Coordinates of C-alpha atoms in Angstrom, one line a residue:
X255 CA -29.5 -39.4 0.5
X256 CA -30.7 -42.7 2.0
X257 CA -28.8 -44.7 -0.7
X258 CA -25.5 -43.0 0.3
X259 CA -25.7 -43.6 4.0
X260 CA -26.7 -47.3 3.6
X261 CA -23.7 -49.7 3.5
X262 CA -23.3 -52.9 1.7
X263 CA -26.1 -55.5 2.3
X264 CA -25.1 -58.3 4.4
X265 CA -26.1 -61.9 3.7
X266 CA -29.4 -62.9 5.3
X267 CA -28.7 -66.1 7.3
X268 CA -31.2 -68.9 6.7
X269 CA -31.5 -72.3 8.4
X270 CA -33.3 -73.7 5.3
X271 CA -31.0 -72.7 2.6
X272 CA -27.3 -73.3 3.1
X273 CA -24.6 -70.8 2.3
X274 CA -22.8 -71.1 -0.9
X275 CA -19.9 -73.4 -0.5
X276 CA -17.5 -71.0 -2.3
X277 CA -17.9 -68.5 0.4
X278 CA -16.5 -69.0 3.9
X279 CA -17.8 -67.6 7.2
X280 CA -16.0 -64.4 6.8
X281 CA -17.4 -63.8 3.3
X282 CA -14.0 -64.4 1.6
X283 CA -14.4 -66.1 -1.9
X284 CA -12.7 -69.5 -2.3
X285 CA -11.1 -70.4 -5.6
X286 CA -13.1 -72.9 -7.7
X287 CA -10.0 -74.3 -9.4
X288 CA -8.4 -77.1 -7.4
X289 CA -4.6 -77.2 -7.5
X290 CA -2.6 -80.3 -7.0
X291 CA 0.4 -79.0 -5.1
X292 CA 2.3 -82.2 -5.0
X293 CA 2.2 -83.2 -8.6
X294 CA 5.9 -82.2 -9.1
X295 CA 7.1 -84.4 -6.2
X296 CA 7.8 -88.0 -7.4
X297 CA 7.5 -90.8 -4.9
X298 CA 10.6 -92.9 -4.4
X299 CA 10.5 -96.5 -5.6
X300 CA 13.3 -97.5 -3.5
X301 CA 13.0 -99.5 -0.2
X302 CA 11.7 -97.5 2.7
X303 CA 13.1 -99.7 5.5
X304 CA 15.5 -96.9 6.5
X305 CA 18.7 -98.7 5.5
X306 CA 19.6 -96.1 2.9
X307 CA 19.1 -93.3 5.3
X308 CA 21.1 -94.9 8.0
X309 CA 24.0 -95.7 5.6
X310 CA 23.9 -92.1 4.4
X311 CA 24.2 -90.7 7.9
X312 CA 26.8 -93.2 8.8
X313 CA 29.0 -92.2 5.9
X314 CA 28.8 -88.5 6.7
X315 CA 31.0 -87.8 9.7
X316 CA 29.9 -84.2 10.0
X317 CA 26.1 -85.1 10.3
X318 CA 27.1 -87.8 12.9
X319 CA 29.0 -85.2 15.0
X320 CA 26.1 -82.9 14.8
X321 CA 23.7 -85.7 16.0
X322 CA 25.9 -86.3 19.0
X323 CA 26.0 -82.6 19.8
X324 CA 22.2 -82.4 19.7
X325 CA 21.9 -85.3 22.0
X326 CA 24.2 -83.8 24.5
X327 CA 22.3 -80.5 24.3
X328 CA 19.1 -82.3 25.1
X329 CA 20.7 -84.0 28.1
X330 CA 21.9 -80.7 29.5
X331 CA 18.5 -79.0 29.2
X332 CA 15.9 -78.7 31.9
X333 CA 15.0 -82.0 33.6
X334 CA 11.9 -82.9 35.4
X335 CA 11.7 -85.7 38.0
X336 CA 8.6 -87.1 39.7
X337 CA 8.8 -88.4 43.3
X338 CA 6.0 -90.4 44.6
X339 CA 5.1 -90.4 48.4
X340 CA 5.0 -93.8 50.1
X341 CA 1.6 -95.2 50.6
X342 CA 0.4 -98.1 52.6
X343 CA -2.0 -99.3 49.9
X344 CA -0.9 -99.1 46.2
X345 CA -3.2 -96.9 44.1
X346 CA -5.0 -98.4 41.1
X347 CA -5.4 -95.0 39.5
X348 CA -2.0 -94.9 37.8
X349 CA 0.8 -97.2 36.7
X350 CA 4.4 -96.8 35.6
X351 CA 5.9 -97.7 32.3
X352 CA 8.6 -100.4 32.0
X353 CA 11.4 -97.9 31.5
X354 CA 10.2 -96.0 34.6
X355 CA 9.9 -92.6 32.8
X356 CA 6.2 -92.4 32.1
X357 CA 3.2 -92.2 34.4
X358 CA 0.0 -93.6 33.1
X359 CA -3.2 -92.7 34.6
X360 CA -6.3 -94.9 34.0
X361 CA -9.6 -93.7 32.7
X362 CA -11.7 -91.8 35.2
X363 CA -14.9 -93.4 34.0
X364 CA -15.1 -96.0 31.4
X365 CA -18.9 -95.8 31.2
X366 CA -18.9 -92.1 30.6
X367 CA -20.0 -90.7 27.3
X368 CA -17.2 -88.1 27.3
X369 CA -14.3 -89.4 25.5
X370 CA -11.8 -87.5 27.7
X371 CA -12.9 -89.4 30.8
X372 CA -12.6 -92.7 28.9
X373 CA -9.0 -92.2 27.8
X374 CA -5.8 -93.0 29.8
X375 CA -3.1 -90.3 29.9
X376 CA 0.6 -90.6 29.6
X377 CA 3.0 -88.2 31.4
X378 CA 6.7 -88.3 30.6
X379 CA 9.5 -87.4 33.0
X380 CA 13.2 -87.6 33.1
X381 CA 12.9 -90.3 35.8
X382 CA 10.2 -91.4 38.3
X383 CA 11.1 -92.3 41.9
X384 CA 8.7 -94.5 43.9
X385 CA 8.2 -94.4 47.6
X386 CA 11.2 -96.6 48.3
X387 CA 13.7 -94.1 47.0
X388 CA 15.4 -92.2 49.8
X389 CA 16.9 -88.8 50.2
X390 CA 20.5 -90.0 49.3
X391 CA 19.4 -91.3 45.9
X392 CA 17.4 -88.2 45.1
X393 CA 20.4 -86.0 45.7
X394 CA 22.9 -88.2 43.9
X395 CA 20.7 -88.4 40.8
X396 CA 19.0 -85.1 40.6
X397 CA 21.3 -82.5 42.2
X398 CA 24.7 -83.7 43.1
X399 CA 26.2 -84.1 39.4
X400 CA 25.0 -80.6 38.6
X401 CA 26.7 -78.9 41.5
X402 CA 30.1 -79.3 39.8
X403 CA 29.1 -79.6 36.2
X404 CA 26.9 -76.4 35.9
X405 CA 27.8 -72.9 36.5
X406 CA 24.2 -72.0 37.4
X407 CA 21.8 -74.6 38.8
X408 CA 18.2 -74.0 39.7
X409 CA 16.3 -76.7 41.8
X410 CA 12.5 -76.2 42.1
X411 CA 10.0 -78.4 43.7
X412 CA 6.2 -78.3 42.6
X413 CA 3.3 -80.0 44.0
X414 CA 0.1 -79.8 46.0
X415 CA 0.0 -79.0 49.7
X416 CA 1.3 -82.0 51.7
X417 CA 2.9 -83.7 48.7
X418 CA 6.4 -83.7 50.3
X419 CA 8.1 -80.6 48.8
X420 CA 9.5 -79.5 52.1
X421 CA 10.7 -82.9 53.1
X422 CA 12.5 -83.2 49.7
X423 CA 14.2 -79.8 50.1
X424 CA 14.9 -79.7 53.8
X425 CA 14.3 -83.2 55.2
X426 CA 13.5 -83.8 58.9
X427 CA 15.5 -84.1 62.1
X428 CA 17.1 -87.4 60.9
X429 CA 17.1 -87.5 57.1
X430 CA 18.7 -84.4 55.5
X431 CA 17.1 -82.9 52.3
X432 CA 18.5 -81.5 49.1
X433 CA 19.5 -78.1 50.6
X434 CA 21.6 -79.4 53.6
X435 CA 23.3 -81.8 51.3
X436 CA 23.9 -79.2 48.7
X437 CA 25.4 -76.8 51.3
X438 CA 27.8 -79.5 52.7
X439 CA 28.8 -80.5 49.1
X440 CA 29.7 -77.0 48.1
X441 CA 31.7 -76.1 51.4
X442 CA 33.5 -79.6 51.2
X443 CA 34.3 -78.9 47.5
X444 CA 35.9 -75.6 48.2
X445 CA 37.2 -76.3 51.7
X446 CA 40.8 -75.5 50.9
X447 CA 39.9 -72.3 49.0
X448 CA 37.5 -70.5 51.2
X449 CA 38.4 -66.8 51.7
X450 CA 38.0 -65.6 55.2
X451 CA 36.7 -62.1 54.4
X452 CA 34.3 -60.8 51.8
X453 CA 36.4 -59.0 49.2
X454 CA 34.1 -59.6 46.2
X455 CA 30.4 -59.3 45.9
X456 CA 27.7 -59.6 43.3
X457 CA 25.9 -56.2 43.3
X458 CA 23.2 -55.5 40.7
X459 CA 24.3 -58.3 38.6
X460 CA 28.0 -57.2 38.5
X461 CA 31.0 -58.4 40.6
X462 CA 32.3 -55.5 42.7
X463 CA 35.6 -55.4 44.6
X464 CA 34.8 -54.3 48.3
X465 CA 37.1 -51.6 50.0
X466 CA 38.1 -52.2 53.6
X467 CA 35.1 -50.2 55.0
X468 CA 32.6 -52.1 52.8
X469 CA 34.2 -55.4 53.9
X470 CA 33.8 -54.5 57.6
X471 CA 30.2 -53.5 57.0
X472 CA 29.4 -56.8 55.3
X473 CA 30.9 -58.7 58.1
X474 CA 29.0 -56.7 60.7
X475 CA 25.8 -57.5 58.8
X476 CA 26.6 -61.2 58.8
X477 CA 27.3 -61.3 62.5
X478 CA 24.1 -59.4 63.3
X479 CA 22.0 -61.7 61.3
X480 CA 23.6 -64.9 62.7
X481 CA 22.9 -63.6 66.2
X482 CA 19.3 -63.6 65.3
X483 CA 19.4 -67.1 64.1
X484 CA 18.4 -70.1 66.2
X485 CA 20.9 -72.4 67.5
X486 CA 21.1 -75.5 65.4
X487 CA 24.6 -76.7 66.3
X488 CA 23.4 -80.1 67.6
X489 CA 21.1 -80.7 64.7
X490 CA 23.6 -79.6 62.1
X491 CA 26.3 -81.9 63.5
X492 CA 23.8 -84.9 63.4
X493 CA 22.8 -84.1 59.8
X494 CA 26.4 -83.6 58.9
X495 CA 27.4 -87.0 60.1
X496 CA 24.5 -88.5 58.2
X497 CA 25.5 -86.7 54.9
X498 CA 29.1 -87.9 55.3
X499 CA 27.9 -91.5 55.7
X500 CA 25.7 -91.2 52.5
X501 CA 28.2 -89.2 50.2
X502 CA 31.9 -88.9 49.6
X503 CA 32.4 -85.3 48.5
X504 CA 35.9 -84.6 47.1
X505 CA 37.8 -81.5 48.0
X506 CA 39.3 -79.4 45.2
X507 CA 43.0 -78.6 45.4
X508 CA 43.7 -75.4 43.5
X509 CA 46.2 -73.2 45.4
X510 CA 45.7 -70.2 43.2
X511 CA 41.9 -70.1 43.7
X512 CA 39.9 -68.1 46.3
X513 CA 36.2 -68.7 46.9
X514 CA 33.6 -66.4 48.6
X515 CA 30.1 -67.8 49.2
X516 CA 27.1 -65.5 49.7
X517 CA 23.5 -66.4 50.6
X518 CA 20.3 -64.6 50.0
X519 CA 16.7 -65.6 50.7
X520 CA 13.5 -64.1 49.2
X521 CA 9.8 -64.8 49.3
X522 CA 7.3 -64.3 46.6
X523 CA 3.8 -63.8 48.2
X524 CA 0.8 -62.3 46.4
X525 CA 3.1 -61.4 43.4
X526 CA 5.3 -59.3 45.6
X527 CA 9.0 -60.1 46.5
X528 CA 10.1 -59.8 50.1
X529 CA 13.6 -60.0 51.5
X530 CA 13.7 -62.7 54.4
X531 CA 17.2 -61.6 55.5
X532 CA 16.7 -58.0 55.8
X533 CA 17.6 -55.9 59.0
X534 CA 15.5 -52.8 59.3
X535 CA 17.4 -49.9 61.1
X536 CA 17.3 -49.9 64.8
X537 CA 15.2 -52.9 65.1
X538 CA 16.5 -56.3 66.6
X539 CA 13.1 -57.9 67.3
X540 CA 12.5 -60.4 64.7
X541 CA 8.7 -60.5 65.1
X542 CA 8.4 -56.7 64.4
X543 CA 10.3 -56.6 61.2
X544 CA 8.6 -54.4 58.7
X545 CA 8.0 -56.0 55.3
X546 CA 8.8 -53.9 52.3
X547 CA 8.5 -55.4 48.7
X548 CA 11.5 -55.3 46.5
X549 CA 11.6 -54.5 42.7
X550 CA 13.1 -56.8 40.0
X551 CA 15.5 -54.9 37.7
X552 CA 17.8 -55.6 34.9
X553 CA 21.3 -54.4 34.1
X554 CA 23.2 -55.3 30.9
X555 CA 21.1 -58.5 30.5
X556 CA 21.5 -59.6 34.1
X557 CA 18.2 -59.8 36.1
X558 CA 18.5 -59.1 39.8
X559 CA 16.4 -58.0 42.9
X560 CA 17.2 -54.4 43.7
X561 CA 18.1 -53.9 47.4
X562 CA 18.3 -57.6 48.2
X563 CA 20.4 -58.5 51.3
X564 CA 23.2 -60.9 50.4
X565 CA 25.1 -62.4 53.4
X566 CA 28.6 -63.6 53.5
X567 CA 29.0 -67.1 55.1
X568 CA 32.0 -69.1 56.0
X569 CA 30.5 -72.5 56.7
X570 CA 27.5 -74.7 55.9
X571 CA 26.2 -74.2 59.4
X572 CA 26.0 -70.5 59.0
X573 CA 24.1 -70.9 55.7
X574 CA 21.7 -73.4 57.2
X575 CA 21.1 -71.0 60.2
X576 CA 20.2 -68.2 57.8
X577 CA 17.8 -70.6 56.0
X578 CA 16.1 -71.2 59.4
X579 CA 16.0 -67.5 60.0
X580 CA 14.3 -66.9 56.7
X581 CA 11.8 -69.7 57.3
X582 CA 10.7 -68.0 60.6
X583 CA 9.9 -64.9 58.7
X584 CA 8.0 -66.4 55.8
X585 CA 4.2 -66.6 55.5
X586 CA 2.4 -69.7 56.8
X587 CA -1.2 -70.6 57.1
X588 CA -3.4 -73.6 57.8
X589 CA -5.0 -75.6 55.1
X590 CA -7.3 -78.5 55.0
X591 CA -4.4 -81.0 54.6
X592 CA -1.6 -79.1 56.3
X593 CA -1.9 -77.2 59.6
X594 CA 1.4 -75.3 58.9
X595 CA 1.6 -74.8 55.1
X596 CA 3.8 -72.3 53.4
X597 CA 1.6 -69.8 51.5
X598 CA 4.4 -68.4 49.3
X599 CA 7.3 -69.2 47.0
X600 CA 10.7 -69.3 48.7
X601 CA 14.0 -68.9 46.7
X602 CA 17.3 -69.6 48.6
X603 CA 20.3 -68.4 46.5
X604 CA 23.8 -69.5 47.0
X605 CA 26.4 -67.7 45.1
X606 CA 30.2 -68.6 44.8
X607 CA 32.7 -66.0 43.7
X608 CA 35.8 -67.7 42.4
X609 CA 38.8 -65.3 41.9
X610 CA 42.3 -65.9 40.6
X611 CA 45.3 -63.7 41.9
X612 CA 46.2 -60.6 40.0
X613 CA 47.6 -61.2 36.6
X614 CA 45.3 -64.3 35.9
X615 CA 42.0 -64.5 34.6
X616 CA 39.0 -62.2 35.6
X617 CA 36.8 -63.2 38.5
X618 CA 34.1 -65.6 37.6
X619 CA 30.7 -65.8 39.4
X620 CA 29.2 -69.4 39.8
X621 CA 25.9 -70.3 41.4

C-alpha cells in the first residue's frame, strides 16, 4: 500500500555534484543532437553597402508610396514634448543632444560599483524646450496646428508638483496658457458659424437633436452655472489682447455650417470621477455642493461618463469662467514644494458639434 501512495521520486539537490546538463531546472529533457537551423540559408557574396537595396526600393513606386504613408502615420501619432523650467544656475546633471530631441542624464556616481549608477541615460522626445521658450511658441508648436487638423485632440501635462503644469495649461495674470489660447482659437475660427441656441448635444456618446423644452432647459442650466462663476471680465479682456498680439487666428467662412460648442469639466480623485460643473437640486451655495462619483460607461464603442454635466457656451469668456468655477470645486492640498497643489487629475473637455442644413451630410462631432 505504501508503494501505491508514494509519488515519483524527486531529484535530490546537491551542492557538490552538479545536475546533468541534459536536464533543465524544470526536469525537461533536452535533445542531445544539435541542429544547425541556418544551414539552408546561403550568405550573399554581393556588396552590403546598401546600394542594391536603395535601388530596389527606388525602382518600386508602390513600396516608396508605402514608406511615405508610414512616415506620415508616425508623424500623426502621439507626440511627447519636454519643457524645462527656467533656472538661475544651469544644472550639470543633464545635457541636450545637438538636434534638441534627446535629454542625456549624467552618471549618478561614477565611483559606484553598480553599473546602473555609472551609466548615462538617454530620453527621446518629439522636441525639447528650454527655459527661454515662451507660452506663444509652446502653443504654436504643440497645440495650434492640431486644433484644425485633428478631429479629436487630447493635451495632457505630466510632471512633479511645482514643475509648471498649471502654468503651461492656464498661465498667469499676464501670460496666457494653452487652454485660454485654445479657447480663443476655436471661437475665432468658428466666429461666423456659432449657433445661438443649443439644438444638438452629445449624450451618451451619440448626437441628439434637442426639442424646444430641452433647449430651454439647457440654456437655463448654462445661465445658472455662469451666475455662480467669478467675474473675470477684465482679466479675460487683458488675456485676449495678449493672445491677439501673439497669434493670428483665421475665421472660417462656411455659410452652410452651424457650430455649437459644449464644455464639461471632471476631476479624477482617488480613482473616482467627479463632475465639477454639476448643480445639485435646490442648492446654490458653491461650498456646500455634495460630491457624488460618476460611472464610466460604453455605448456602441463610444466611451463616456454617465450623467456628466455638459454646458452650452457662446464665447471664450463663458468657457473660461466655467473653468474657473470648476477649479474652485477641485481638490487642493499643501505639499512640501507647493502650498496650493492640486491633488487630483482635471479633464476639461470642449466639444464642437458641426451640422449642415437638412439635405446635406449628417452632423459631425469634433473635439
